[in-house]
Every structure is written in structure tokens, then in C-alpha cells.
Tab-separated table of C-alpha atoms in Angstrom:
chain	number	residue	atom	x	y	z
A	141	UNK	CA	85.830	95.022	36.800
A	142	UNK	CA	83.267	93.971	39.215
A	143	UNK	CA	80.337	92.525	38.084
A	144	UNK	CA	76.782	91.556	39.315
A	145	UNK	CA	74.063	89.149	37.701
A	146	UNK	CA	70.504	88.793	39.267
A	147	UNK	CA	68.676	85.747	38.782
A	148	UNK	CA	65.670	84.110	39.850
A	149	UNK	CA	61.819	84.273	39.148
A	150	UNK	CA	60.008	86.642	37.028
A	151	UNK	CA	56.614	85.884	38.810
A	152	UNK	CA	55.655	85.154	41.724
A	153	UNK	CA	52.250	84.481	43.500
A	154	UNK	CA	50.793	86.845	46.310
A	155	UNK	CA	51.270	85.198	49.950
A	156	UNK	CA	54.161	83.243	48.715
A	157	UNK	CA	57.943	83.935	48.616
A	158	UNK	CA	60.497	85.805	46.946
A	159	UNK	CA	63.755	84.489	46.159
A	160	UNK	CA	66.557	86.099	43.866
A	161	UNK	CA	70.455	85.249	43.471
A	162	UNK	CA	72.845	87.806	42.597
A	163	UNK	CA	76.294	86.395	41.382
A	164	UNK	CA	79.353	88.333	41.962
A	165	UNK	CA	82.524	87.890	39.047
A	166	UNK	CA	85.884	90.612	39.566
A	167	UNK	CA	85.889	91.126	43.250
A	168	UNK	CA	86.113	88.600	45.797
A	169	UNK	CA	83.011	88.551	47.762
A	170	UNK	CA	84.656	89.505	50.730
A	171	UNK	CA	85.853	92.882	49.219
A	172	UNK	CA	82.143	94.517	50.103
A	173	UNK	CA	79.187	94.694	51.509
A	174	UNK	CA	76.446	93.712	49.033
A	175	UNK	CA	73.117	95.036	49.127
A	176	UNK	CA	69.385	94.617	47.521
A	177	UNK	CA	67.537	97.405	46.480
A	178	UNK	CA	64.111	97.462	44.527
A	179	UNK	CA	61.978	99.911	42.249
A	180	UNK	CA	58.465	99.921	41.988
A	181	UNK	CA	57.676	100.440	38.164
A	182	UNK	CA	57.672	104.496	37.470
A	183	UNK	CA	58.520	105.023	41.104
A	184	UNK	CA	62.237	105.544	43.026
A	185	UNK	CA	64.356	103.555	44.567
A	186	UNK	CA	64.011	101.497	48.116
A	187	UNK	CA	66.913	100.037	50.084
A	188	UNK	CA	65.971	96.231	50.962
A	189	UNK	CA	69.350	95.692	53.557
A	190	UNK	CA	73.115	94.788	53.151
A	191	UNK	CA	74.917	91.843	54.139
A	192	UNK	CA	78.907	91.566	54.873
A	193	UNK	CA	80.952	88.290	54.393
A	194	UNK	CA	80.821	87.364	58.013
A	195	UNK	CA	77.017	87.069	57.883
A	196	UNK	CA	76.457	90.319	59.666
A	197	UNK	CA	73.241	92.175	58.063
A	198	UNK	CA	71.417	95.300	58.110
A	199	UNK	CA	67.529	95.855	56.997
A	200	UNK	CA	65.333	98.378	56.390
A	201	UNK	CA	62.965	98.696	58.867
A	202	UNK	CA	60.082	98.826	57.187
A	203	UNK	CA	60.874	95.607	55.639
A	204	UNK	CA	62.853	93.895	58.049
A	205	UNK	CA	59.870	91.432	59.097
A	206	UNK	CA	59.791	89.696	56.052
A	207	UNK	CA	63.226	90.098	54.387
A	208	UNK	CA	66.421	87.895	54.599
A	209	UNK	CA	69.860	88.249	52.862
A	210	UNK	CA	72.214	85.706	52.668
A	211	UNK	CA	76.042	84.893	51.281
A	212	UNK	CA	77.395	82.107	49.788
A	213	UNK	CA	81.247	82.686	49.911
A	214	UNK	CA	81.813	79.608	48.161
A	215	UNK	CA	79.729	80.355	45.535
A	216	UNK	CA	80.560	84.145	45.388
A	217	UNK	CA	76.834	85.151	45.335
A	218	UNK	CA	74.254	86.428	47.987
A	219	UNK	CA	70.315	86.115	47.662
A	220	UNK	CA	66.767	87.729	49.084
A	221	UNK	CA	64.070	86.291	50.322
A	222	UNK	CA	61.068	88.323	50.828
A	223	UNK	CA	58.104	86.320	52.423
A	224	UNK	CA	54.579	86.703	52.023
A	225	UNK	CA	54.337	89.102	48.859
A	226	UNK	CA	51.789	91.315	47.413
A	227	UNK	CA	51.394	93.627	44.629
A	228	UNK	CA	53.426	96.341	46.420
A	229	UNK	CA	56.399	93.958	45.894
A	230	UNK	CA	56.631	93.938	42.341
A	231	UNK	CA	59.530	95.871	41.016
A	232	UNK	CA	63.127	95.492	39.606
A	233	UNK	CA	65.110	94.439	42.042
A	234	UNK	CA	68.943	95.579	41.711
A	235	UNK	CA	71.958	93.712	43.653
A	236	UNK	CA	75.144	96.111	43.963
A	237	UNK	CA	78.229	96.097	45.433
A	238	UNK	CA	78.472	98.966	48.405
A	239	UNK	CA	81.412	100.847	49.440
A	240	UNK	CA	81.995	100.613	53.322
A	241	UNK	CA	78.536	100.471	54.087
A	242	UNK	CA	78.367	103.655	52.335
A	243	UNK	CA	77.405	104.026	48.804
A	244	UNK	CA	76.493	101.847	46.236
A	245	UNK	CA	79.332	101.675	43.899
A	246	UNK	CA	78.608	99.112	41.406
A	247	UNK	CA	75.734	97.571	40.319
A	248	UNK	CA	73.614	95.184	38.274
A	249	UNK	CA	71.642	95.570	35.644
A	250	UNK	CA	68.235	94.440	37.791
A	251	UNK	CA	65.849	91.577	37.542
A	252	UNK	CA	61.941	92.629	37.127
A	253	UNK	CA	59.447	90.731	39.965
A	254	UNK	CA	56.304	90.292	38.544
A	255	UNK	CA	53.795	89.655	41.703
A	256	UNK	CA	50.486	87.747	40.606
A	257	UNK	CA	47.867	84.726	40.747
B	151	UNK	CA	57.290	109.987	51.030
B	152	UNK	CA	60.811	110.189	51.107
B	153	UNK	CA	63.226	110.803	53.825
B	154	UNK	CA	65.286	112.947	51.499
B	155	UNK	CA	63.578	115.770	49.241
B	156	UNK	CA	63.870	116.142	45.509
B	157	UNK	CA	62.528	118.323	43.645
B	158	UNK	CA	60.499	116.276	40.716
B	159	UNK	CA	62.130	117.838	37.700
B	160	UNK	CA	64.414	120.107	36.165
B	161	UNK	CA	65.113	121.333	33.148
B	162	UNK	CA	67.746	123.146	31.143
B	163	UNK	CA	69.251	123.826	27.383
B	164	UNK	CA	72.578	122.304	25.890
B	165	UNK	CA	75.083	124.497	27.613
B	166	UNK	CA	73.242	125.525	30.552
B	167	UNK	CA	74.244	124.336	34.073
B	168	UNK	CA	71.377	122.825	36.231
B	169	UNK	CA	71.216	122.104	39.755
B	170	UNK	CA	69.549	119.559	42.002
B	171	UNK	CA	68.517	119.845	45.506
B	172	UNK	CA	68.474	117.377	47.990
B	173	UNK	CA	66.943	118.352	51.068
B	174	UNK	CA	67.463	115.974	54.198
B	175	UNK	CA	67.664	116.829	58.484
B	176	UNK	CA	69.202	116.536	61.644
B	177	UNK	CA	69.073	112.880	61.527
B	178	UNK	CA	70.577	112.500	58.153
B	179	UNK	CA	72.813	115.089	55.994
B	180	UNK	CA	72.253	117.557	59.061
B	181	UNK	CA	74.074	115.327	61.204
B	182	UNK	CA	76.853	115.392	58.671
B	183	UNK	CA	76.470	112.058	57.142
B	184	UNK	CA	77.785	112.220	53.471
B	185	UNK	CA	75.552	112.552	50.568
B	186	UNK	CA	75.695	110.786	46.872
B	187	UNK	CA	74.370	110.864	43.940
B	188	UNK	CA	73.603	108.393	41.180
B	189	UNK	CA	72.251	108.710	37.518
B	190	UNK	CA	69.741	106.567	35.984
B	191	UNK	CA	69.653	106.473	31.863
B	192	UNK	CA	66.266	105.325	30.646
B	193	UNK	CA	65.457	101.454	30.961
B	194	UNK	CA	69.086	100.733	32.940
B	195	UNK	CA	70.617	100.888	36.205
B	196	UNK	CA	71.907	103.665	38.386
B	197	UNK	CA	75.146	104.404	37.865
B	198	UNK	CA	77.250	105.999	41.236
B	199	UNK	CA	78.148	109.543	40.143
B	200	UNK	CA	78.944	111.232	42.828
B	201	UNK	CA	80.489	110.089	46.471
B	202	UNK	CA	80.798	111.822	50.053
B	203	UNK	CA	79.423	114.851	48.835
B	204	UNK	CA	81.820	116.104	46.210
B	205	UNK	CA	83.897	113.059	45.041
B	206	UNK	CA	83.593	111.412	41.488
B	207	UNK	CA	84.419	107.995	40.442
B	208	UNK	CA	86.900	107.421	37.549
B	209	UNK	CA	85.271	108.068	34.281
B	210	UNK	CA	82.771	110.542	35.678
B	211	UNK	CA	82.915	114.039	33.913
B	212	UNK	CA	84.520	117.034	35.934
B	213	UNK	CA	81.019	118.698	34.141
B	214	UNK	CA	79.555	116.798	37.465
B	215	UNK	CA	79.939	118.102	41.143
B	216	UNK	CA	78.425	117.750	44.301
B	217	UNK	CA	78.147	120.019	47.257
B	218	UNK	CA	76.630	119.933	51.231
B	219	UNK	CA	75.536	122.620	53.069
B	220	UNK	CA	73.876	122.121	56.429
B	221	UNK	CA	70.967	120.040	55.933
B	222	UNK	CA	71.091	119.955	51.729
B	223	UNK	CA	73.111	118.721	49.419
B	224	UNK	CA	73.508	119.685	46.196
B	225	UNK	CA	74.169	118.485	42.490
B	226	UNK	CA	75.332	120.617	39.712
B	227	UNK	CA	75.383	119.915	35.921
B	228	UNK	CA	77.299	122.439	33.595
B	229	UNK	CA	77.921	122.278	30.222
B	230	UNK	CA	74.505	119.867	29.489
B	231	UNK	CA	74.490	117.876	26.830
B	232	UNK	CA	71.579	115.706	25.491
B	233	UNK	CA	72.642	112.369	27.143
B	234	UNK	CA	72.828	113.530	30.471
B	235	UNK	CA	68.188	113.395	30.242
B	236	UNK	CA	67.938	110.757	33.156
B	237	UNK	CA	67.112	110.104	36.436
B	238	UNK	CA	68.892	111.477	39.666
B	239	UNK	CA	68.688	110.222	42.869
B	240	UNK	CA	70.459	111.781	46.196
B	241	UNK	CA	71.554	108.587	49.006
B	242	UNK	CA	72.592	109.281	52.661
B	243	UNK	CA	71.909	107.526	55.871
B	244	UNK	CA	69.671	108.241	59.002
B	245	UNK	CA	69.790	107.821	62.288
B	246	UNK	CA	66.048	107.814	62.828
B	247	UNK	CA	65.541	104.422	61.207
B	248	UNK	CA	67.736	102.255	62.725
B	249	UNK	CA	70.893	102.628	60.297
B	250	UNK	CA	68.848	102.879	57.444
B	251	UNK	CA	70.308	103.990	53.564
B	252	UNK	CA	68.302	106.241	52.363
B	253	UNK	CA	66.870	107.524	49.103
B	254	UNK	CA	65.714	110.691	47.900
B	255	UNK	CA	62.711	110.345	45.364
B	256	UNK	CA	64.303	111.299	41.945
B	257	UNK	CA	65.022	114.139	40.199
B	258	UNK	CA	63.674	113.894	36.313
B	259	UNK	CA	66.061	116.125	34.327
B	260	UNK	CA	65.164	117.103	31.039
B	261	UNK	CA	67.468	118.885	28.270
B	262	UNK	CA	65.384	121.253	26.261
């Protein structure tokens, strides 16, 4: 079955960047479009943006100035960078797998971001 | 504030069927842009439980079901048992913000 691993920093220091990895196993990773998605802790959840195989992306607006996914087809994994950082970016931040740009079928089990000095 | 209206929480004994509203507009469920629905257990990820409207993925309980009516959605719970407590989320998409997915803001569901 298809399965997705987050990795990359617990912590990270206000002003500077955000950078997590998400490693696909079952599924080819040009089966889907794979998306980021974050939750504050105690609060709901926020779609970050998708990114097909080709390259082609799609962000949420409100965070579109300082967000960028990318794919590694090689490497079967996709990542998030989300520049310039403050408190309201600390959250877990899920990778998942969506369904023709649809839904968000499957999903991983989410990587807590820690943001302070 | 989000795009997509939940009510907070809901309750309900073993047994008892619930519902959960989801409460969108013109630029999202109203313009007939499928809903879903997704459970989160304490301390783990959402799971996908329900898709375009009224569809369940393999494994999912029949005790689940979805439904979409003009600019809600709905999603129903009979028969509750204790380890359905968790988190519920509606997910559409809108037209007002530039091909965004969007999330309602959870629905805290409680089993007496």
C-alpha cells in the first residue's frame, strides 16, 4: 500500500527556512499529486499546495509568497520549503498522496515544526 | 476563520446516530464541487473517510455516509461506538481563492 514518511527538522529559527522531505514507497510517484498540509497545535488543518510529476504546482494563496514544493522522481520523494518563518509556522506538517487533485487519500503520519531562537 | 463551517462539537451515546454539518457557498460546495470527509483519532493522522460526497474507501464502515445538499454537506454516524471519539474535518475546493483546497475547522465528536 502506499506509503509516506516526513523527514526533516524539528526546530527551526524565526526568519530562517523551512525544509521537510516526504518519501513515497507503494506507488510510483507519478501515480498522484502529492500535497503538504500543516496543523497548528490544537487548531485544524491548512492546505500548503500540491505538486504533480511534471513539476506543475498549486499554492495556497495565502502562503504562496513564501512556499515552494518540489519532486524528485528519481528519488520518489517531494519536499517544502517555507521561507522566512515565525511562530505561526509551527505545526505538524502532513505529506499525503491526493486523488486527482481532489482529495487526500493517503497520508503520513506528520512531522512536528518546532519554530524558535 | 474557515471557508467551510463546522459546527465545534457533537455529541451522542453508543447506538445513537450523529450528524455533522458542513456549511460552504456559491464558490465552493454551492457551485457543486464535491465534498469529503476525513477522521482524525487522537495524536494521529487524518484518515480519508468519505469521497465526492457519499463515497467510502475500502475498509470504511457502511455505519459512515455522506450527503450534499445545495450549499452543505453532510456527515452521518449511526450505530456509534466508542472509537469513533475523534476529529472530523469536511474538504472541498473554491473558486474564490485561486483553486484553493479547502478545510472546514473540525468537528470534535464525543461518545457519551
Amino acid at each position: 500500500q502506499v506509503q509516506l514518511q516526513e523527514s526533516g527538522p524539528g526546530l527551526v529559527k524565526p526568519s530562517e527556512t523551512l525544509s521537510l522531505t516526504c518519501t513515497v514507497s507503494g506507488a510510483s510517484i507519478n501515480s498522484y499529486y502529492w500535497s503538504w498540509i500543516r496543523q497548528p497545535p490544537g487548531k485544524g488543518l491548512e492546505w500548503i499546495g500540491f505538486i504533480y510529476y511534471s513539476g506543475s504546482t498549486n499554492y495556497n494563496p495565502s502562503l504562496k509568497s513564501r512556499v515552494t514544493i518540489s519532486v524528485d522522481t528519481s528519488k520518489n520523494q517531494f519536499s517544502l520549503k517555507v521561507k522566512s518563518v515565525t511562530a505561526a509556522d509551527a505545526a505538524v506538517y502532513y505529506c499525503a498522496a491526493m486523488d486527482h487533485a481532489e482529495y487526500f487519500q493517503h497520508w503520513g503520519q506528520g512531522t512536528l515544526v518546532t519554530v524558535s531562537s | 476563520q474557515s471557508v467551510l463551517t463546522q459546527p465545534p462539537s457533537v455529541s451522542g451515546a453508543p447506538g445513537q446516530r450523529v450528524t455533522i454539518s458542513c456549511t460552504g457557498s456559491s464558490s465552493n460546495i454551492g457551485a457543486k464541487y464535491d465534498v469529503h470527509w476525513y477522521q482524525q483519532l487522537p495524536g494521529t493522522a487524518p484518515k480519508l473517510l468519505i469521497y465526492g460526497n457519499n463515497n467510502r474507501p475500502s475498509g470504511v464502515p457502511d455505519r459512515f455516509s455522506g450527503s450534499k445538499s445545495g450549499t452543505s454537506a453532510s456527515l452521518a454516524i449511526s450505530g456509534l461506538q466508542a472509537e469513533d471519539e475523534a476529529d472530523y474535518y469536511c474538504q472541498s475546493y473554491d473558486t474564490s481563492l485561486s483553486g484553493s483546497r479547502v478545510f472546514g475547522g473540525g468537528t470534535k465528536l464525543t461518545v457519551l
